[in-house]
């Protein structure tokens, strides 16, 4: 694994837990974690369960005891690490969004299609059991033809203008702000649950706070001299866009880190010709289903508690009614990745899926820069899959 901060901690727990709760077809050996600060990475390895450390990711990808490289770095390093690992014959799991640009994502897809190993992008919220159930219900025709998709990802962690700068607010490191950090998730979820793609957008991006304090410990800001009291925010704070789905339905997306009181509110509602589905990650074990074929006198949203053994992934965990949490989806990601590698099938979402999301993000940025003009999104398809 390369990187050991927030995502590295979540991924590490998943690598530890997956073989303890699921019957994996291959064993997991947490061989080595890489980070630039040797003291810090050794402390992380001891805490998170990694056997060895490297301070250079290039050394990690060429180690004989490494079969898979898990990329948990800021976005500006995704392409270099993933491409090098694929060329070295390794399997790759890369955090989302896949890259900081379409060009980088295209290069990653090309490397994946030429490599023998598996390449998967970590859109982890796909692995929430309620989301899996929603996809199954849509595929089974329970809500009919998709007419509307409403997707929101609302957070408030930088709503306070005194929150200091971090790499997530630097375009060179992160690629974009709320759009790529959290907007990418709802684009992927909308496409995953409906089985359709976003074909075009009309968008607005906004930055509300243009300067933020620079903490003494923060040295990663591009274009800001050491000792500055404040530094520029070079990414969007919020993204709002309309979209059209490939099946003809309409979509609305909102991603913001300025919604006070919303901590991790991923809200997805899909209205079809025969019913509706609704989900909110802040109540993540519940899916709401409306069946429009029921008599009007008794019709209403049905609250489904998605904790039964028959529900996706749930049978490996606790008795019915004992809910799962944020971390469990990362374990499910490991289960699907290892299962795909063992069976020789491409684990999803593939790098091509990640590129498709990247194209949507790019269309959003181009639309916003051109006064919200309608901007088509070209669908992407992997030649390996075809």
Coordinates of C-alpha atoms in Angstrom, one line a residue:
X1 CA 0.0 0.0 0.0
X2 CA 1.2 3.5 -0.9
X3 CA 0.0 6.1 1.6
X4 CA -1.2 5.6 5.2
X5 CA -3.4 8.5 6.1
X6 CA -7.3 8.5 6.1
X7 CA -7.7 6.2 3.1
X8 CA -4.7 4.1 4.1
X9 CA -6.2 3.5 7.5
X10 CA -9.6 2.4 6.0
X11 CA -7.9 0.2 3.4
X12 CA -5.6 -1.4 6.0
X13 CA -8.6 -2.3 8.2
X14 CA -10.2 -3.9 5.2
X15 CA -7.2 -6.0 4.3
X16 CA -7.1 -7.2 7.9
X17 CA -10.8 -8.0 8.2
X18 CA -11.7 -9.5 4.8
X19 CA -10.0 -12.9 5.4
X20 CA -11.4 -13.1 8.9
X21 CA -15.1 -12.7 8.0
X22 CA -15.2 -13.9 4.4
X23 CA -13.9 -17.2 2.8
X24 CA -11.5 -15.6 0.4
X25 CA -10.1 -17.8 -2.5
X26 CA -6.6 -16.4 -1.9
X27 CA -4.7 -15.5 1.2
X28 CA -3.8 -11.9 2.1
X29 CA -0.3 -11.0 3.2
X30 CA 0.0 -7.3 4.2
X31 CA 3.6 -7.2 3.0
X32 CA 4.7 -3.5 2.9
X33 CA 3.4 0.1 3.2
X34 CA 5.2 3.1 1.7
X35 CA 5.5 6.7 2.8
X36 CA 8.1 9.4 2.5
X37 CA 8.6 10.0 6.2
X38 CA 10.3 6.9 7.6
X39 CA 9.5 7.5 11.2
X40 CA 5.8 8.1 10.5
X41 CA 5.5 5.2 8.1
X42 CA 7.1 2.8 10.6
X43 CA 4.6 3.9 13.2
X44 CA 1.7 3.5 10.8
X45 CA 2.9 0.0 9.8
X46 CA 3.0 -1.1 13.4
X47 CA -0.5 0.3 14.1
X48 CA -2.1 -0.9 10.9
X49 CA -0.6 -4.3 10.6
X50 CA 1.9 -4.0 7.7
X51 CA 5.0 -6.3 7.9
X52 CA 7.6 -3.9 6.3
X53 CA 8.0 -0.4 5.1
X54 CA 9.5 1.5 2.1
X55 CA 10.1 5.2 1.8
X56 CA 10.1 5.1 -2.0
X57 CA 7.0 3.8 -3.8
X58 CA 9.2 2.9 -6.8
X59 CA 11.0 0.3 -4.7
X60 CA 7.7 -1.1 -3.5
X61 CA 6.3 -1.8 -6.9
X62 CA 9.3 -3.9 -7.9
X63 CA 9.4 -6.0 -4.8
X64 CA 9.1 -9.8 -5.4
X65 CA 6.9 -10.2 -2.3
X66 CA 4.3 -7.7 -3.7
X67 CA 1.6 -9.0 -6.0
X68 CA -0.9 -6.1 -5.6
X69 CA -0.3 -2.4 -5.1
X70 CA -3.0 -0.4 -3.3
X71 CA -2.8 3.4 -4.1
X72 CA -4.0 5.6 -1.3
X73 CA -2.2 8.8 -2.2
X74 CA -3.5 12.3 -3.3
X75 CA -4.6 12.3 -6.9
X76 CA -1.5 13.8 -8.4
X77 CA 0.4 10.5 -7.7
X78 CA -2.2 8.1 -8.9
X79 CA -1.2 7.8 -12.6
X80 CA 2.6 7.4 -12.0
X81 CA 2.2 4.8 -9.3
X82 CA -0.6 2.8 -10.9
X83 CA 1.1 2.7 -14.4
X84 CA 4.4 1.7 -12.9
X85 CA 2.8 -1.1 -10.9
X86 CA 0.8 -2.4 -13.8
X87 CA 4.0 -2.5 -16.0
X88 CA 5.8 -4.3 -13.2
X89 CA 3.1 -7.1 -13.4
X90 CA 1.2 -6.1 -10.3
X91 CA -2.5 -6.0 -9.7
X92 CA -3.7 -2.4 -8.7
X93 CA -6.4 -1.0 -6.5
X94 CA -6.5 2.8 -6.9
X95 CA -8.5 5.3 -4.9
X96 CA -11.0 7.6 -6.6
X97 CA -11.2 9.7 -8.6
X98 CA -9.0 7.7 -10.8
X99 CA -6.7 10.6 -11.8
X100 CA -6.5 14.4 -11.9
X101 CA -7.3 14.7 -15.6
X102 CA -8.8 12.8 -18.5
X103 CA -5.4 12.4 -20.1
X104 CA -3.9 10.7 -17.0
X105 CA -7.0 8.5 -16.7
X106 CA -6.7 7.5 -20.4
X107 CA -3.0 6.6 -19.8
X108 CA -4.0 4.5 -16.8
X109 CA -6.7 2.6 -18.8
X110 CA -4.2 2.0 -21.6
X111 CA -1.7 0.6 -19.2
X112 CA -4.4 -1.6 -17.6
X113 CA -5.5 -3.0 -21.0
X114 CA -1.9 -4.0 -21.8
X115 CA -1.1 -5.5 -18.4
X116 CA -1.7 -9.0 -17.1
X117 CA -3.0 -7.9 -13.7
X118 CA -6.3 -6.6 -12.5
X119 CA -6.9 -2.9 -12.2
X120 CA -9.8 -1.6 -10.0
X121 CA -10.8 1.9 -8.9
X122 CA -12.1 2.3 -5.3
X123 CA -15.6 3.7 -5.6
X124 CA -16.3 2.1 -2.2
X125 CA -19.8 3.2 -1.7
X126 CA -20.9 0.7 -4.4
X127 CA -20.3 -1.9 -1.7
X128 CA -22.9 -0.6 0.8
X129 CA -25.5 -3.4 1.0
X130 CA -28.4 -1.0 0.5
X131 CA -26.8 0.4 -2.7
X132 CA -26.3 -3.2 -4.0
X133 CA -29.9 -3.9 -3.3
X134 CA -31.0 -0.7 -5.0
X135 CA -29.0 -1.7 -8.1
X136 CA -30.6 -5.2 -8.1
X137 CA -34.2 -3.8 -7.8
X138 CA -33.6 -1.4 -10.7
X139 CA -32.1 -4.2 -12.8
X140 CA -35.1 -6.4 -11.9
X141 CA -37.5 -3.7 -13.2
X142 CA -39.1 -2.9 -9.8
X143 CA -39.2 0.8 -10.6
X144 CA -39.6 0.6 -14.3
X145 CA -37.9 3.0 -16.7
X146 CA -35.6 5.5 -15.0
X147 CA -37.0 9.0 -15.4
X148 CA -35.2 11.1 -12.7
X149 CA -32.0 10.7 -10.7
X150 CA -31.3 13.0 -7.8
X151 CA -27.9 12.7 -6.2
X152 CA -26.4 14.8 -3.4
X153 CA -23.2 14.5 -1.4
X154 CA -23.2 17.1 1.4
X155 CA -20.5 17.7 3.9
X156 CA -19.6 20.7 6.1
X157 CA -15.9 20.1 7.1
X158 CA -14.6 23.3 5.4
X159 CA -17.7 25.5 5.8
X160 CA -15.8 27.5 8.5
X161 CA -13.4 29.9 6.6
X162 CA -10.8 29.5 9.4
X163 CA -10.3 25.9 8.5
X164 CA -6.6 25.8 7.3
X165 CA -5.4 24.7 3.9
X166 CA -4.8 21.1 3.0
X167 CA -3.8 19.2 -0.1
X168 CA -7.5 18.7 -0.9
X169 CA -7.8 22.5 -1.5
X170 CA -4.8 22.6 -3.9
X171 CA -5.7 21.9 -7.6
X172 CA -2.2 20.6 -8.4
X173 CA -2.5 17.9 -5.7
X174 CA -6.2 17.1 -5.8
X175 CA -7.2 17.9 -9.3
X176 CA -10.5 19.5 -8.2
X177 CA -12.4 20.2 -5.0
X178 CA -15.8 19.0 -4.0
X179 CA -16.4 17.9 -7.6
X180 CA -13.7 15.2 -7.7
X181 CA -13.5 14.5 -3.9
X182 CA -17.2 13.7 -3.4
X183 CA -19.0 14.5 -6.6
X184 CA -17.2 11.6 -8.3
X185 CA -18.9 9.3 -5.8
X186 CA -22.4 10.4 -6.7
X187 CA -21.7 10.3 -10.4
X188 CA -20.5 6.7 -10.0
X189 CA -23.4 5.7 -7.8
X190 CA -26.0 7.2 -10.2
X191 CA -24.4 5.2 -13.1
X192 CA -23.9 2.1 -11.0
X193 CA -27.5 1.9 -9.6
X194 CA -29.2 2.7 -12.9
X195 CA -26.9 0.8 -15.1
X196 CA -26.8 3.9 -17.4
X197 CA -24.2 6.6 -18.1
X198 CA -24.3 10.4 -17.8
X199 CA -24.2 11.6 -21.4
X200 CA -24.1 15.4 -20.9
X201 CA -24.2 18.1 -18.3
X202 CA -24.9 21.8 -17.6
X203 CA -22.8 22.8 -14.6
X204 CA -21.9 25.5 -12.1
X205 CA -18.8 25.4 -9.9
X206 CA -18.2 27.9 -7.1
X207 CA -15.4 28.7 -4.6
X208 CA -16.8 30.5 -1.6
X209 CA -13.6 31.0 0.4
X210 CA -10.6 32.0 -1.8
X211 CA -7.9 32.4 0.9
X212 CA -7.3 30.2 4.0
X213 CA -4.8 30.1 6.8
X214 CA -1.7 28.1 6.3
X215 CA -0.8 25.8 9.2
X216 CA 2.8 25.7 10.3
X217 CA 2.9 22.0 9.6
X218 CA 1.5 22.4 6.0
X219 CA 4.3 22.5 3.4
X220 CA 2.5 21.0 0.4
X221 CA 0.8 24.1 -1.0
X222 CA 1.8 24.8 -4.6
X223 CA 2.5 28.4 -5.4
X224 CA 2.6 29.6 -1.7
X225 CA 5.8 30.8 -0.1
X226 CA 6.8 29.4 3.2
X227 CA 5.7 31.6 6.1
X228 CA 2.6 33.1 4.3
X229 CA -0.2 33.7 6.8
X230 CA -2.8 32.7 4.2
X231 CA -2.7 30.8 0.9
X232 CA -5.0 30.5 -2.1
X233 CA -7.8 27.9 -2.5
X234 CA -7.4 26.7 -6.1
X235 CA -10.3 24.3 -6.2
X236 CA -14.1 24.4 -6.2
X237 CA -16.0 24.4 -2.9
X238 CA -19.3 23.3 -4.5
X239 CA -20.6 21.8 -7.7
X240 CA -24.1 21.7 -9.0
X241 CA -25.0 20.2 -12.4
X242 CA -27.9 18.9 -14.5
X243 CA -27.4 15.8 -16.5
X244 CA -29.0 13.4 -18.9
X245 CA -28.8 9.6 -18.5
X246 CA -28.2 7.3 -21.5
X247 CA -31.7 5.9 -21.1
X248 CA -33.3 9.3 -21.5
X249 CA -33.9 10.2 -17.9
X250 CA -32.9 13.5 -16.3
X251 CA -30.4 13.9 -13.4
X252 CA -29.4 16.5 -10.9
X253 CA -26.2 16.4 -8.9
X254 CA -25.0 18.5 -6.0
X255 CA -21.7 18.2 -4.2
X256 CA -20.6 20.6 -1.5
X257 CA -18.4 20.8 1.6
X258 CA -20.3 23.8 2.8
X259 CA -23.6 22.3 4.0
X260 CA -23.5 22.9 7.8
X261 CA -25.0 20.0 9.7
X262 CA -24.4 17.5 6.9
X263 CA -21.5 15.3 7.8
X264 CA -21.5 12.6 5.1
X265 CA -24.9 12.9 3.5
X266 CA -24.9 10.9 0.3
X267 CA -28.5 11.0 -0.9
X268 CA -29.7 9.2 -3.9
X269 CA -33.3 9.1 -5.2
X270 CA -34.3 7.4 -8.4
X271 CA -37.8 7.9 -9.8
X272 CA -39.0 5.4 -12.4
X273 CA -42.1 4.7 -14.4
X274 CA -43.3 2.1 -11.8
X275 CA -41.8 3.4 -8.6
X276 CA -39.0 5.1 -6.7
X277 CA -36.0 4.3 -4.6
X278 CA -34.4 6.5 -2.0
X279 CA -31.1 6.2 0.1
X280 CA -29.2 8.4 2.5
X281 CA -25.8 7.2 3.7
X282 CA -26.4 8.9 7.1
X283 CA -28.9 6.1 7.6
X284 CA -26.9 3.6 5.5
X285 CA -28.6 0.3 6.5
X286 CA -32.0 1.5 5.1
X287 CA -33.4 1.6 1.6
X288 CA -36.8 3.2 0.8
X289 CA -38.9 1.6 -2.0
X290 CA -42.1 3.0 -3.4
X291 CA -44.1 0.6 -5.6
X292 CA -46.4 2.6 -7.8
X293 CA -48.4 -0.5 -8.7
X294 CA -49.9 -0.7 -5.2
X295 CA -53.4 0.7 -4.6
X296 CA -53.3 4.5 -3.9
X297 CA -55.2 4.0 -0.6
X298 CA -52.3 2.0 0.9
X299 CA -49.3 3.1 -1.2
X300 CA -46.3 4.6 0.4
X301 CA -42.5 4.3 0.8
X302 CA -41.5 1.0 2.3
X303 CA -38.6 1.1 4.7
X304 CA -36.3 -1.8 4.1
X305 CA -33.7 -2.5 6.8
X306 CA -30.9 -4.0 4.7
X307 CA -29.4 -6.3 7.4
X308 CA -30.8 -9.7 6.4
X309 CA -28.5 -12.6 5.5
X310 CA -30.1 -12.6 2.1
X311 CA -28.9 -9.1 1.4
X312 CA -25.6 -8.5 -0.4
X313 CA -22.5 -9.2 1.8
X314 CA -24.5 -9.1 5.0
X315 CA -24.5 -12.9 5.7
X316 CA -20.8 -12.8 6.6
X317 CA -21.3 -10.3 9.4
X318 CA -23.8 -10.0 12.3
X319 CA -27.4 -11.3 13.0
X320 CA -30.2 -9.5 11.3
X321 CA -30.9 -6.0 12.6
X322 CA -27.3 -5.4 13.6
X323 CA -26.2 -2.6 11.3
X324 CA -23.0 -2.2 9.4
X325 CA -20.9 1.0 9.2
X326 CA -18.6 3.0 6.9
X327 CA -15.7 0.7 7.2
X328 CA -17.5 -2.4 6.0
X329 CA -17.7 -1.3 2.4
X330 CA -13.9 -1.3 2.3
X331 CA -13.9 -4.9 3.4
X332 CA -16.4 -5.8 0.7
X333 CA -14.1 -4.0 -1.8
X334 CA -11.3 -6.3 -0.8
X335 CA -13.6 -9.4 -1.1
X336 CA -14.6 -8.4 -4.7
X337 CA -11.1 -7.5 -5.7
X338 CA -9.5 -10.8 -4.4
X339 CA -12.4 -12.8 -5.9
X340 CA -12.0 -11.2 -9.3
X341 CA -8.2 -11.9 -9.3
X342 CA -8.7 -15.5 -8.3
X343 CA -11.4 -16.1 -10.9
X344 CA -9.6 -14.2 -13.7
X345 CA -12.5 -11.8 -14.2
X346 CA -12.0 -8.0 -14.2
X347 CA -13.1 -6.7 -10.8
X348 CA -15.4 -3.7 -11.0
X349 CA -15.3 -0.8 -11.2
X350 CA -12.5 -1.1 -13.7
X351 CA -10.1 1.7 -14.7
X352 CA -12.4 2.2 -17.7
X353 CA -15.3 2.9 -15.4
X354 CA -13.1 5.4 -13.6
X355 CA -12.3 7.0 -16.9
X356 CA -16.0 7.3 -17.6
X357 CA -16.5 9.2 -14.3
X358 CA -13.4 11.3 -15.1
X359 CA -15.0 12.3 -18.4
X360 CA -18.1 13.5 -16.6
X361 CA -16.1 15.5 -14.2
X362 CA -14.2 17.1 -17.1
X363 CA -17.5 17.9 -18.8
X364 CA -18.7 19.6 -15.6
X365 CA -15.6 21.8 -15.5
X366 CA -15.8 22.7 -19.1
X367 CA -19.5 23.5 -18.9
X368 CA -19.0 25.7 -15.8
X369 CA -16.1 27.6 -17.5
X370 CA -18.4 28.3 -20.5
X371 CA -21.3 29.8 -18.6
X372 CA -23.0 26.4 -18.0
X373 CA -23.3 25.5 -21.7
X374 CA -24.6 22.0 -22.3
X375 CA -21.5 19.8 -22.6
X376 CA -21.7 16.2 -23.9
X377 CA -19.8 13.4 -22.1
X378 CA -18.3 10.8 -24.4
X379 CA -18.9 7.3 -23.0
X380 CA -15.8 5.1 -22.5
X381 CA -15.5 1.4 -23.0
X382 CA -12.5 -0.8 -22.2
X383 CA -11.2 -3.0 -25.0
X384 CA -10.2 -5.6 -22.5
X385 CA -13.8 -5.9 -21.5
X386 CA -15.1 -6.0 -25.1

